[in-house]
Structure formats: C-alpha cells, structure tokens
PDB file of C-alpha atoms and ligand atoms in Angstrom:
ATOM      1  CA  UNK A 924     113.056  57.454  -8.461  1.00 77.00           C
ATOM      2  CA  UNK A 925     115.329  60.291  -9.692  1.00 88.00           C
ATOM      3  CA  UNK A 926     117.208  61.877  -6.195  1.00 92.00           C
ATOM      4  CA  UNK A 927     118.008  64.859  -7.935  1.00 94.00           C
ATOM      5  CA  UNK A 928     114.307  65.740  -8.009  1.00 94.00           C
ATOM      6  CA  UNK A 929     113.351  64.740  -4.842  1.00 93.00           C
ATOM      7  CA  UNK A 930     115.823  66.447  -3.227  1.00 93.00           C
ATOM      8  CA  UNK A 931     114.577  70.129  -5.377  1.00 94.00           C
ATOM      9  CA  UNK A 932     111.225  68.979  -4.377  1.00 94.00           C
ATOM     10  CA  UNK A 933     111.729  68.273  -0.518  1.00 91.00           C
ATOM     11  CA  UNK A 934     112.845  71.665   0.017  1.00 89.00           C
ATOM     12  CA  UNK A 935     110.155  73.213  -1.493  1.00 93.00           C
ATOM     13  CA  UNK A 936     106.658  74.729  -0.225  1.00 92.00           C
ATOM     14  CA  UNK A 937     105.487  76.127  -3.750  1.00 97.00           C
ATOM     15  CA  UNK A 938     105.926  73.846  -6.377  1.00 98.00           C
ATOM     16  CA  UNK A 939     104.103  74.139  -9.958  1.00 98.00           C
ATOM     17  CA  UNK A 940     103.669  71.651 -12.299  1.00 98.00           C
ATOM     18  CA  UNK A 941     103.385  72.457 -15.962  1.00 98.00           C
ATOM     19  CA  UNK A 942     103.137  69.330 -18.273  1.00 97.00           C
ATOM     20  CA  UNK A 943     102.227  68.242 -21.776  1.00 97.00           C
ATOM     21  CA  UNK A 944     101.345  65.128 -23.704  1.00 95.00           C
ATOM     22  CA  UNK A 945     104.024  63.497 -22.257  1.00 96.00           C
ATOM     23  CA  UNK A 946     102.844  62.650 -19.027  1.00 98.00           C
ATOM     24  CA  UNK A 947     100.161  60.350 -20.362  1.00 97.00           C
ATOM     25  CA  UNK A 948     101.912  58.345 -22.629  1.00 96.00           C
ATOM     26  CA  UNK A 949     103.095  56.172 -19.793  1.00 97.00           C
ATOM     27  CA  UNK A 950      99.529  55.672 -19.465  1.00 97.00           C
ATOM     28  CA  UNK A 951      98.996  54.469 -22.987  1.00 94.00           C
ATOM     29  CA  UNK A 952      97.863  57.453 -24.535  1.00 93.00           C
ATOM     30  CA  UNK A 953     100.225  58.676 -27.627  1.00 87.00           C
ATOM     31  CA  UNK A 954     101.410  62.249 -27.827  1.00 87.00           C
ATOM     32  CA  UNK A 955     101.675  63.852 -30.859  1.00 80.00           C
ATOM     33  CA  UNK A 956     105.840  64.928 -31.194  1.00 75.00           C
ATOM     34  CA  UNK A 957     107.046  61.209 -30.525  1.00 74.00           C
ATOM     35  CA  UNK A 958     108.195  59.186 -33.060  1.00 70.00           C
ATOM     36  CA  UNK A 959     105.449  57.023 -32.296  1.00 69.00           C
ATOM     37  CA  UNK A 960     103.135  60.185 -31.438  1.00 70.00           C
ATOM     38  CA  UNK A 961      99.530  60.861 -33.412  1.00 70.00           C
ATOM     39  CA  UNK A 962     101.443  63.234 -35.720  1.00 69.00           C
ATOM     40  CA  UNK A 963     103.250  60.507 -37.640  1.00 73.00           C
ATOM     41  CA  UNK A 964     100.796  58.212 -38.243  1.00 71.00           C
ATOM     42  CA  UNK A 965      98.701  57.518 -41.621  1.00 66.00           C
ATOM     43  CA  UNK A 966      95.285  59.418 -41.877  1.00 73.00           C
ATOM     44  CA  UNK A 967      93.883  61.095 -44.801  1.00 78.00           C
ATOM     45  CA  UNK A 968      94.815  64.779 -43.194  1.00 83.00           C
ATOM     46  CA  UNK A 969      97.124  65.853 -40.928  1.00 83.00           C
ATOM     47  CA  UNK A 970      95.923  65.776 -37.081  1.00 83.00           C
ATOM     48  CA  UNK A 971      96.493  69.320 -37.356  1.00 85.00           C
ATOM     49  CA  UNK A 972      93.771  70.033 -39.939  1.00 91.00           C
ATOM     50  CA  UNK A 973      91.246  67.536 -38.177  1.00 92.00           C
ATOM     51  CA  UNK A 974      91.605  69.174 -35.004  1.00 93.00           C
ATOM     52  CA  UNK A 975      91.019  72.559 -36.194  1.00 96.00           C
ATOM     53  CA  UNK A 976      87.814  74.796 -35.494  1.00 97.00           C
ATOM     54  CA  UNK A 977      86.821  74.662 -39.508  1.00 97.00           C
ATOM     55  CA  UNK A 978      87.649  71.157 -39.970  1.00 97.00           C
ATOM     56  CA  UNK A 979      85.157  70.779 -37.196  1.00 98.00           C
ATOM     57  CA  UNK A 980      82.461  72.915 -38.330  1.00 97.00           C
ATOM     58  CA  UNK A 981      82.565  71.701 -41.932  1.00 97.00           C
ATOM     59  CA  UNK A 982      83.262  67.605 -41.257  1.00 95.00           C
ATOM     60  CA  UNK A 983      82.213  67.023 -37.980  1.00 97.00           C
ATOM     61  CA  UNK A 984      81.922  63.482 -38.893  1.00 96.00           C
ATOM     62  CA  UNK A 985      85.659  62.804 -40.005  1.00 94.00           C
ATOM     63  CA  UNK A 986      86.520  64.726 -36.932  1.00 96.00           C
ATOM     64  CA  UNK A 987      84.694  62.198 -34.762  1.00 96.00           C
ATOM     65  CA  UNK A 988      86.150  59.133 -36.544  1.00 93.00           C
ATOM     66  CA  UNK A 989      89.855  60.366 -35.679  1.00 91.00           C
ATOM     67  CA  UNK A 990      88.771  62.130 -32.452  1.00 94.00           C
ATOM     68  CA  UNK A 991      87.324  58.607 -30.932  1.00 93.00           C
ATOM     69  CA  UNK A 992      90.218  56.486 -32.437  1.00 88.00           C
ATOM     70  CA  UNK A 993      93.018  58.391 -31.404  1.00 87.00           C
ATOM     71  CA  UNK A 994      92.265  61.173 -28.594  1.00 90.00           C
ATOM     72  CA  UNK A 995      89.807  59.269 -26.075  1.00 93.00           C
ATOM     73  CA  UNK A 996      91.170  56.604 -24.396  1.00 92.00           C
ATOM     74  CA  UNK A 997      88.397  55.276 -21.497  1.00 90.00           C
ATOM     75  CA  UNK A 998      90.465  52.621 -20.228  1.00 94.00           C
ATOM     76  CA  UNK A 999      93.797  54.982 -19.597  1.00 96.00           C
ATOM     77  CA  UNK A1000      94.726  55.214 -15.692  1.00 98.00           C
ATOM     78  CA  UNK A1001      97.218  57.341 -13.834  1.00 98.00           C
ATOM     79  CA  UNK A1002     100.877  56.456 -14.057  1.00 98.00           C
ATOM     80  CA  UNK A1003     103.313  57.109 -11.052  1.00 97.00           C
ATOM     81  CA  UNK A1004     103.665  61.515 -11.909  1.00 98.00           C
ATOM     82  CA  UNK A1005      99.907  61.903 -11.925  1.00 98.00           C
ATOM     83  CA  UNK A1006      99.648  60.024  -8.655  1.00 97.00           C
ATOM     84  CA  UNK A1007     102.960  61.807  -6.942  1.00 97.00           C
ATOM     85  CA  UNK A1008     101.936  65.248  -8.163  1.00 98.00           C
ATOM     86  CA  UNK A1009      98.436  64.641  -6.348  1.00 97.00           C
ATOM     87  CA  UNK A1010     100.347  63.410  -3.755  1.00 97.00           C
ATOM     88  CA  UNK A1011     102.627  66.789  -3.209  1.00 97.00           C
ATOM     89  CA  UNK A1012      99.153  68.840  -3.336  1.00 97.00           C
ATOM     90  CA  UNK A1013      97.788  66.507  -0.652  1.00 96.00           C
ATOM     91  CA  UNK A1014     100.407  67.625   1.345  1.00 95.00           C
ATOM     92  CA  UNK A1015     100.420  71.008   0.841  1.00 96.00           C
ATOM     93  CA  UNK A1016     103.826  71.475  -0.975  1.00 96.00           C
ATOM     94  CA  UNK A1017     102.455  71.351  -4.529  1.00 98.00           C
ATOM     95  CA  UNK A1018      99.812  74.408  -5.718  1.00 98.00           C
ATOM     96  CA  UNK A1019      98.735  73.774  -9.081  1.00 98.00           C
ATOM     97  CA  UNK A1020      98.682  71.066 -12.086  1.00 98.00           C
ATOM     98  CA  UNK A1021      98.867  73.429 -15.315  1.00 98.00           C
ATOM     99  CA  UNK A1022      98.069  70.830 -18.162  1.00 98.00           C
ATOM    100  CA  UNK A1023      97.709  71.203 -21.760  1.00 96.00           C
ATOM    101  CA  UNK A1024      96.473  67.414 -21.311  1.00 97.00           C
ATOM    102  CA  UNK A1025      92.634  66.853 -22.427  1.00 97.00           C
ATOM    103  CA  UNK A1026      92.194  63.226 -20.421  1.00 97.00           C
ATOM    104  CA  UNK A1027      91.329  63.983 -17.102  1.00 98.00           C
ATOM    105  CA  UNK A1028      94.183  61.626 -15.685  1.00 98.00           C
ATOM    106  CA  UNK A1029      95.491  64.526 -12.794  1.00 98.00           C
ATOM    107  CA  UNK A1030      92.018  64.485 -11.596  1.00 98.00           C
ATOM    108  CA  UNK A1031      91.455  60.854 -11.408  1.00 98.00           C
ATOM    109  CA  UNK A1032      94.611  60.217  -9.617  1.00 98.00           C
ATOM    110  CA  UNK A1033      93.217  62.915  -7.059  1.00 98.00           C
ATOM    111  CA  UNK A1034      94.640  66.223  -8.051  1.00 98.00           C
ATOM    112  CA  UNK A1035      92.193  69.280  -7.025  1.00 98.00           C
ATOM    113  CA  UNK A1036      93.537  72.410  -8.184  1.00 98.00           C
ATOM    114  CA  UNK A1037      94.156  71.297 -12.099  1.00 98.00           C
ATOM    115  CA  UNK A1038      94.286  74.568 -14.803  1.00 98.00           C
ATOM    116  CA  UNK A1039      93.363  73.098 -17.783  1.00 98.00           C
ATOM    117  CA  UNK A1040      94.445  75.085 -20.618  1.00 97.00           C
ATOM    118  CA  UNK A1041      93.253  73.065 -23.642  1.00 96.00           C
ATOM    119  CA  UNK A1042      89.753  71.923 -22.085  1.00 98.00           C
ATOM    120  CA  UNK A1043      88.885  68.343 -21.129  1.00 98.00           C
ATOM    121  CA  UNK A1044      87.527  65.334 -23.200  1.00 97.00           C
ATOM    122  CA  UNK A1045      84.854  64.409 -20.329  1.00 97.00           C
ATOM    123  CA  UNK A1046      83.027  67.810 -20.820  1.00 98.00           C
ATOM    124  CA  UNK A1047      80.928  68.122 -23.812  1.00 98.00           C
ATOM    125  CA  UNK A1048      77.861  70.270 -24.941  1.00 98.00           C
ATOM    126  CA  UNK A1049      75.350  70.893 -27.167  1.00 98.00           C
ATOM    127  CA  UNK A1050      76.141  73.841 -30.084  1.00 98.00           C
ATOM    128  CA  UNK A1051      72.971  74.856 -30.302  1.00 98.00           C
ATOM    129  CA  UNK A1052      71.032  74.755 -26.721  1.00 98.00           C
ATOM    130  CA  UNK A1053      74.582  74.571 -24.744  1.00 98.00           C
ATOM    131  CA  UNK A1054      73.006  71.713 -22.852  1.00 98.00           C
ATOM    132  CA  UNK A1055      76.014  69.925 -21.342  1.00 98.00           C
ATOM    133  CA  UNK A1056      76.641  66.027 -22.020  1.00 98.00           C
ATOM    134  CA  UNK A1057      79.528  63.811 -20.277  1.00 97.00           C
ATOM    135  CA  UNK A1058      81.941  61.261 -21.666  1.00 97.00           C
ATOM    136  CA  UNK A1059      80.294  58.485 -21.445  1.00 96.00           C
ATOM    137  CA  UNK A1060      77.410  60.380 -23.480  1.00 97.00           C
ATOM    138  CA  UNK A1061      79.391  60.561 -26.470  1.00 96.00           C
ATOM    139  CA  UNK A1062      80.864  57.186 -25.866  1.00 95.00           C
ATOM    140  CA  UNK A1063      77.414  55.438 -25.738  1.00 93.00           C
ATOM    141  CA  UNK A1064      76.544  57.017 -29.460  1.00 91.00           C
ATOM    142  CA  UNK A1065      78.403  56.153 -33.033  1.00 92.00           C
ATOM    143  CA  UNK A1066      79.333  59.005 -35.581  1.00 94.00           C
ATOM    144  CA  UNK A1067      78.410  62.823 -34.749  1.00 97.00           C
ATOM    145  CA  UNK A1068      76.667  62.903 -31.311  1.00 98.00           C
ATOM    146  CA  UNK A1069      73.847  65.009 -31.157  1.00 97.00           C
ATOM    147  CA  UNK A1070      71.795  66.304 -28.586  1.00 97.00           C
ATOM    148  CA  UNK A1071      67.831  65.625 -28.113  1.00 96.00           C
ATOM    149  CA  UNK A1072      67.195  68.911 -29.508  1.00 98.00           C
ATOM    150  CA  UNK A1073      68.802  67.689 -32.597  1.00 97.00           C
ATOM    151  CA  UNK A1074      72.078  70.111 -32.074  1.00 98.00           C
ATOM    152  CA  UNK A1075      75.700  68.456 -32.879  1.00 98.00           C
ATOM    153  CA  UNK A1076      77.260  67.963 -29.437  1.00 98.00           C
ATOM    154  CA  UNK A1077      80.943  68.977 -29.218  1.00 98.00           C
ATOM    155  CA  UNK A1078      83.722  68.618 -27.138  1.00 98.00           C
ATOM    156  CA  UNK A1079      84.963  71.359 -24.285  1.00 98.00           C
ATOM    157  CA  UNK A1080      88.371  71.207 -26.186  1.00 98.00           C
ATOM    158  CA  UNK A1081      90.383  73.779 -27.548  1.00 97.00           C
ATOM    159  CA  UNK A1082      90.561  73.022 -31.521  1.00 97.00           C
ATOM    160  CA  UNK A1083      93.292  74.631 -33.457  1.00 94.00           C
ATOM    161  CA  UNK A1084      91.827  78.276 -34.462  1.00 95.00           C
ATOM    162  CA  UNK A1085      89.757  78.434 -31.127  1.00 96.00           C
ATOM    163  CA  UNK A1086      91.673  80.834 -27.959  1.00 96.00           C
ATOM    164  CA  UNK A1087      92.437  79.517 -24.747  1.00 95.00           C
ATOM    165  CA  UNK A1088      89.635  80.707 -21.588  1.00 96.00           C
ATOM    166  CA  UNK A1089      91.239  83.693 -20.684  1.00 97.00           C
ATOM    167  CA  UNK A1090      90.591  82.580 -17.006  1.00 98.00           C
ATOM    168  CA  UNK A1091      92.325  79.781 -16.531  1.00 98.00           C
ATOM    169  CA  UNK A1092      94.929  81.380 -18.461  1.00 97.00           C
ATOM    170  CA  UNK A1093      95.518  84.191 -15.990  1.00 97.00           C
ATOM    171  CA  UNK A1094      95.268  81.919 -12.772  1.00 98.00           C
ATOM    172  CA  UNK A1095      97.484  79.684 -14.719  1.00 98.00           C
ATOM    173  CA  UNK A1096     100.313  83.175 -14.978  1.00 98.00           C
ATOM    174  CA  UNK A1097      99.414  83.564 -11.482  1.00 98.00           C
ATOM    175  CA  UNK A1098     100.435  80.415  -9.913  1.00 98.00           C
ATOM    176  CA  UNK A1099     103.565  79.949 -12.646  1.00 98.00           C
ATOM    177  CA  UNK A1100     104.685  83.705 -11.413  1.00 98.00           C
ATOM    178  CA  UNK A1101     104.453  82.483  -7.121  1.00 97.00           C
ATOM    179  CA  UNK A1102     106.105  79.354  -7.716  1.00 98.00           C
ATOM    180  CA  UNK A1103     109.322  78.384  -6.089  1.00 97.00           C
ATOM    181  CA  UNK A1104     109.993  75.421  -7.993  1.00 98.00           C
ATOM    182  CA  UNK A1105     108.555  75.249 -11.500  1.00 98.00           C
ATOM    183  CA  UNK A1106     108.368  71.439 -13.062  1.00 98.00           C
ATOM    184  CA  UNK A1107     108.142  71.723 -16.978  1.00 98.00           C
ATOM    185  CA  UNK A1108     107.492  67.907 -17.739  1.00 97.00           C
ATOM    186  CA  UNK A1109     106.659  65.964 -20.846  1.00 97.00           C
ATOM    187  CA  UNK A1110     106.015  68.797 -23.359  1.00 96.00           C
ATOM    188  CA  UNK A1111     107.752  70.016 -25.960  1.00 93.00           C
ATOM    189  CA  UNK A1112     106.670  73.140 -25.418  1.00 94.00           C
ATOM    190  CA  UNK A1113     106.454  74.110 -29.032  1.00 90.00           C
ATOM    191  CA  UNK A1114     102.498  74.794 -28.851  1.00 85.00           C
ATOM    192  CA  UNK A1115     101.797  78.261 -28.155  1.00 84.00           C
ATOM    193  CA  UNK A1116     100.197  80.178 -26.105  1.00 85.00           C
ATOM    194  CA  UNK A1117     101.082  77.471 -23.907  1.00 85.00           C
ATOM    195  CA  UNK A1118     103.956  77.340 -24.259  1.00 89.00           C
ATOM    196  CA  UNK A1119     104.479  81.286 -23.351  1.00 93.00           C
ATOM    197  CA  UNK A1120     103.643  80.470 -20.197  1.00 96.00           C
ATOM    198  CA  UNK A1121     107.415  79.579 -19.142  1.00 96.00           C
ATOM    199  CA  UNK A1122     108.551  83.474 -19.273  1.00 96.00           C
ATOM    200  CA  UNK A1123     106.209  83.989 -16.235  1.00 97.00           C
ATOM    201  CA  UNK A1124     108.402  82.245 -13.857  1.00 97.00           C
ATOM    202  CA  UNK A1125     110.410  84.235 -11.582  1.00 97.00           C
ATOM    203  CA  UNK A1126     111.950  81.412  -9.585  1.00 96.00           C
ATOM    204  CA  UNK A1127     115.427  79.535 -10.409  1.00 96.00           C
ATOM    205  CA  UNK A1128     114.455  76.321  -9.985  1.00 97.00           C
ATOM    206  CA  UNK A1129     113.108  75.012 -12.882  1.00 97.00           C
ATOM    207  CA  UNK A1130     113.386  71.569 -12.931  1.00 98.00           C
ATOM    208  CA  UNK A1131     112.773  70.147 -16.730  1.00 98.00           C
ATOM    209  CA  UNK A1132     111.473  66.647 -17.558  1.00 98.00           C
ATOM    210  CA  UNK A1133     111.233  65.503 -21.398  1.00 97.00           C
ATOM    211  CA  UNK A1134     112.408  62.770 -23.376  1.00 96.00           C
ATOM    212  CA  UNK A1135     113.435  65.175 -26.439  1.00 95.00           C
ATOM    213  CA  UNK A1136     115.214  68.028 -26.094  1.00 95.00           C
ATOM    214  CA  UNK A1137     113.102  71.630 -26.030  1.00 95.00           C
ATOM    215  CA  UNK A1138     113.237  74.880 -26.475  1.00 95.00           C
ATOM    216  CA  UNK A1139     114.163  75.626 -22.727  1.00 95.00           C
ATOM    217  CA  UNK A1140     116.530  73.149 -22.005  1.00 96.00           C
ATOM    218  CA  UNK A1141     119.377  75.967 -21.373  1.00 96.00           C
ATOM    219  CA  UNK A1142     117.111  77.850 -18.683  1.00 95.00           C
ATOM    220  CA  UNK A1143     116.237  74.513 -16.655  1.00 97.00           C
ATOM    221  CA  UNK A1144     118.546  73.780 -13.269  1.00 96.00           C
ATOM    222  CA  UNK A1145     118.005  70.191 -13.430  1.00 97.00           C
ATOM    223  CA  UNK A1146     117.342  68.999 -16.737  1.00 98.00           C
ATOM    224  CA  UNK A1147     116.147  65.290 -16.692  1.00 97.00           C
ATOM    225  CA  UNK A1148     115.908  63.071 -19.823  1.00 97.00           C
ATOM    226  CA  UNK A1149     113.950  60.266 -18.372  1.00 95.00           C
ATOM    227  CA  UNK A1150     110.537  58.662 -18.782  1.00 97.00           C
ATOM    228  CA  UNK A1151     108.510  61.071 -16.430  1.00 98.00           C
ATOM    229  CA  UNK A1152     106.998  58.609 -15.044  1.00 97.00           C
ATOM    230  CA  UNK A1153     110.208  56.846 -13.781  1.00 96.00           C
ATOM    231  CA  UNK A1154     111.398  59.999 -12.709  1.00 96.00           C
ATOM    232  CA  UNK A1155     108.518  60.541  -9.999  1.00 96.00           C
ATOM    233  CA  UNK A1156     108.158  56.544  -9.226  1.00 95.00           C
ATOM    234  CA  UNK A1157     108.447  55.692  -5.414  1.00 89.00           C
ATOM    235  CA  UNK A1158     107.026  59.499  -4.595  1.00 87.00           C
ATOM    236  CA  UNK A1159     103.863  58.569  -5.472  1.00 79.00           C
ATOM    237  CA  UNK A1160     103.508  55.894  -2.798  1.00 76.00           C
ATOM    238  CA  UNK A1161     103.260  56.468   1.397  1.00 64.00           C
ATOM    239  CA  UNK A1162     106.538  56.172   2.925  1.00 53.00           C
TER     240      UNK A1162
HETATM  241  P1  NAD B2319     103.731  66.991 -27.693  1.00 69.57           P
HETATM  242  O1  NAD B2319     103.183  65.722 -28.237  1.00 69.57           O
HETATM  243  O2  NAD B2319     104.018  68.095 -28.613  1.00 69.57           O
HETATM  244  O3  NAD B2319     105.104  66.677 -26.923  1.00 69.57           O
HETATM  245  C1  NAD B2319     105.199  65.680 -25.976  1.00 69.57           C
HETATM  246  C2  NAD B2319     106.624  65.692 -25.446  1.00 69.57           C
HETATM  247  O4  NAD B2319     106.695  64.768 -24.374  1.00 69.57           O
HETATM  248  C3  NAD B2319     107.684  65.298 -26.455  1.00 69.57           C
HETATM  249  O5  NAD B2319     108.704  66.259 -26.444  1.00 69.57           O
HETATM  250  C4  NAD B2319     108.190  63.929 -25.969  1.00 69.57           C
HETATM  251  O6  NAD B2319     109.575  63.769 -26.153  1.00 69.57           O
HETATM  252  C5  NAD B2319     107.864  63.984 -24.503  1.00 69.57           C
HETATM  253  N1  NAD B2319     107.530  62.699 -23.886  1.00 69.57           N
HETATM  254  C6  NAD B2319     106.755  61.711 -24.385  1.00 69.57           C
HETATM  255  N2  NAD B2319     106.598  60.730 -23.493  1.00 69.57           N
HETATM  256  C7  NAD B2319     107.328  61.096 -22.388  1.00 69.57           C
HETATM  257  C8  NAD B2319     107.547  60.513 -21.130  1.00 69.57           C
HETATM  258  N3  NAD B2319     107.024  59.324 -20.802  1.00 69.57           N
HETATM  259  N4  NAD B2319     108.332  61.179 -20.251  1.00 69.57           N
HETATM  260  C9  NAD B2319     108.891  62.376 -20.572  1.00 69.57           C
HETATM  261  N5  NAD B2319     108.696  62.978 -21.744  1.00 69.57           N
HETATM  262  C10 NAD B2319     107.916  62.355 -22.647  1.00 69.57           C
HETATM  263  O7  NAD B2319     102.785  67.403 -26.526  1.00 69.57           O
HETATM  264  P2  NAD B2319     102.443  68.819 -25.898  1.00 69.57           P
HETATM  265  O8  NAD B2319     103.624  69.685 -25.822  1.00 69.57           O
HETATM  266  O9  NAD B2319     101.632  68.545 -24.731  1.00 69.57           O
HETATM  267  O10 NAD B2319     101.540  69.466 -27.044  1.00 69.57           O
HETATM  268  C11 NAD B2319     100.587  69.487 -27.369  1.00 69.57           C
HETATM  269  C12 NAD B2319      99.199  69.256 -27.705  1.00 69.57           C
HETATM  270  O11 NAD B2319      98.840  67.892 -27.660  1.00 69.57           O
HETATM  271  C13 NAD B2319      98.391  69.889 -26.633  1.00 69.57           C
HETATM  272  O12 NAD B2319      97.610  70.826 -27.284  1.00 69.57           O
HETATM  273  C14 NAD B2319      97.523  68.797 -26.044  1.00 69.57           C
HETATM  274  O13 NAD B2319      96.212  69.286 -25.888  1.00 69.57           O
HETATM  275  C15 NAD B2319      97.546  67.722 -27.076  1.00 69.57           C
HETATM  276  N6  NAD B2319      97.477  66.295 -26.674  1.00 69.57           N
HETATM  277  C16 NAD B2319      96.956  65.888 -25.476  1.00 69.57           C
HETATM  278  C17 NAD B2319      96.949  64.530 -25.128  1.00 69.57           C
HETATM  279  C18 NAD B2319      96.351  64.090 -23.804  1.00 69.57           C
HETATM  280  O14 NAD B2319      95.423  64.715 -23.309  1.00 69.57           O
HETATM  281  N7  NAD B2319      96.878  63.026 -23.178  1.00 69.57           N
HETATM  282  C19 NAD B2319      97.511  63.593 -25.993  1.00 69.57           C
HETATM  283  C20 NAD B2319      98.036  64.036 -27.219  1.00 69.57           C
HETATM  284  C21 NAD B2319      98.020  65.393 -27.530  1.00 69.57           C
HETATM  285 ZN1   ZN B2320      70.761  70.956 -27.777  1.00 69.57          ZN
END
C-alpha cells in the first residue's frame, strides 16, 4: 500500500478517478504503450489501422480476428485499484470512475457511477436494425458476427475516426471540474480527446499513477511510479 496516497485520499470527500490501459494490465490484459503493450507486437497492420472506423467498415473480418485475440479477454478479473476505487464510492468519498478502459473491470468489481469514454466491449449491436447483442453473443459465434436480420453486429467501442458521446464527455468535465482530489492512473495520456480532459481540473491535488513518465508529470502533487495496482493494495480490503 503506498501511505502517501492514502493519506491524500483519507482527507478527501471528492475524489475522481481518471485511468487508462494501465489499470488492467495487472489483470492480464496488455495496454498498448508498454513495451510489452498491443502496439509492439507482430500483426500484418498496425493496431492503429485495425481499430479504425474504415478498417472496420471495409475488413470487418481482419478486424474481428485481432479484436477477439487481443482486446477481449473473458477470463480477466479486477485487480486491487478496481476493487479499492469501488470501495471509496461505496463509501461515499469517491464520485466517479472516468475510464478510457473498454473491459468492464470497474463495474465488475462494483463501481456504479463509471463514465466510459471509449465505449465498452460487453455492448454490441446490430448496424443495420440497431438490435443490441451482449458479449457473450459475439463470443458464442466465429468470424464477423451478424445479427438474425443478416446485419454485421459491431462493437459499442469508439474506433479510431469515430467521436467520443458527447454526454458522457460533458458529465465526465463535470465531475473532473468538482473534484478535490483528481487520480490520473495508468495512462499515458497521449490519446486525445481524452486526454484533454486533465485541463478541467481546478483542484491541487492531483495525485499521478503510471509506470512511464507522461505528459503531466510536472502538474501532479504526488507523482507515483508504481504498479497501480500495488499502489491501492490493502485499500481495497475491510479494515
Ligand atoms: P496506453 O496503453 O497508451 O498507456 C498505458 C499506460 O499505463 C502506459 O503509460 C504504461 O506505462 C502504464 N501502465 C501499464 N501498466 C501499469 C500498471 N500496472 N500500473 C501503472 N501504470 C501502468 O493506454 P491509454 O492511455 O489508456 O490509451 C489508450 C487506448 O487504449 C484507449 O483508447 C483505450 O480504449 C485502449 N485500450 C483499452 C484496454 C482495456 O480496456 N483494458 C486495453 C488496451 C487499450
Ligand atoms: Zn439486425
């Protein structure tokens, strides 16, 4: 457990929690900035170009070969800052999970209020009747999934190309701009608009937790270069 941040977060009664790929690796699931991240391993195109809008539209079925390989992960669980973060929203202190993460791990480990800027992999739909399909949908079918009107079903994700809902952007602005304490952890906060998002906060408590160095290091008041994960272990459990 890292005292610095427990001691920022004990004090607190409006925390925010902004996070990136990061956060899930210590659940198994690779980012893409790591060395060992999606972005530097062998595929015939760059992750970038297969999860883009056109790359979708025009080879939906390459797109589903990397997309099931690399970006769903069924059996992932929730590591020890998914479970303390739903933990500090239990208890009133924490008021929002902002995630650029498409897994669904905040919710499983119980957080409520969860702003997902980049969509989720466990909502799906049809392109051509908008029907809606879940995970386990896609899961249960090989190559393209289509619906039973014969439609290609696609994920509720934000592909490179596509905007961000403009909804959950703005309550996203809303809860950064209220927040006391503003946790940045385990992005590298190079993706944008997301990344934007940091000039909202008014507060001076920014408390940043990455592995690599970023952009923002020089604004952050406690700046912590630890496995996020091992940062928030022991605040995840009951006293
Ligand atoms: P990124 O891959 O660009 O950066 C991740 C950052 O987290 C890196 O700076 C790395 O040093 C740091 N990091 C890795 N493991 C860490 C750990 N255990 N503790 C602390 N820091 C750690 O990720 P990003 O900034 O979130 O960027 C972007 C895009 O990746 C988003 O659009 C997101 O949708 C997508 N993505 C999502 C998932 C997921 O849903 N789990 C996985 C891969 C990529
Ligand atoms: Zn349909």
């Amino acid at each position: 457990m890292n005292q610095a941040l427990q001691a920022v977060l004990e004090n607190s009664g409006n925390i925010v929690f902004f996070g990136g790929a990061g956060v899930s690796t210590e659940s198994g699931i690779p980012d893409f900035r790591s060395a060992d991240g999606l972005y530097h391993q062998k595929y015939r195109y760059e992750p970038e170009t297969i999860i883009s809008h056109h790359f979708f539209m025009q080879n939906p079925g390459a797109f589903y070969d990397f997309y099931r390989d690399r970006m769903i992960c069924p059996s992932a669980r929730p590591n020890a800052a998914h479970r303390a973060l739903a933990r500090l929203e239990a208890g009133g202190r924490l008021k929002a999970v902002i995630t650029q993460n498409i897994d669904g791990l905040h919710q499983m480990a119980g957080s409520r209020n969860v702003l997902e800027l980049h969509g989720s992999i466990h909502r799906n739909h049809c392109m051509d009747c908008h029907r809606a399909y879940s995970l386990q949908d896609i899961l249960k079918e090989q190559g393209v999934p289509r619906c039973s009107c014969g439609g290609v079903i696609k994920p509720d994700v934000v592909l490179y190309e596509e905007p961000l809902d403009a909804d959950v952007l703005e309550r996203a602005v809303f809860y950064i701009e209220q927040a006391d304490v503003l946790i940045v952890g385990g992005t590298s906060l190079v993706v944008y608009p997301a990344a934007g998002l940091l000039r909202y906060y008014r507060g001076n408590k920014l408390v940043l937790i990455n592995q690599s160095p970023t952009p923002a290091d020089h604004q952050a008041s406690l700046l912590i270069r630890e496995p996020i994960g091992k940062a928030f272990e022991g605040m995840d459990e009951p006293e």
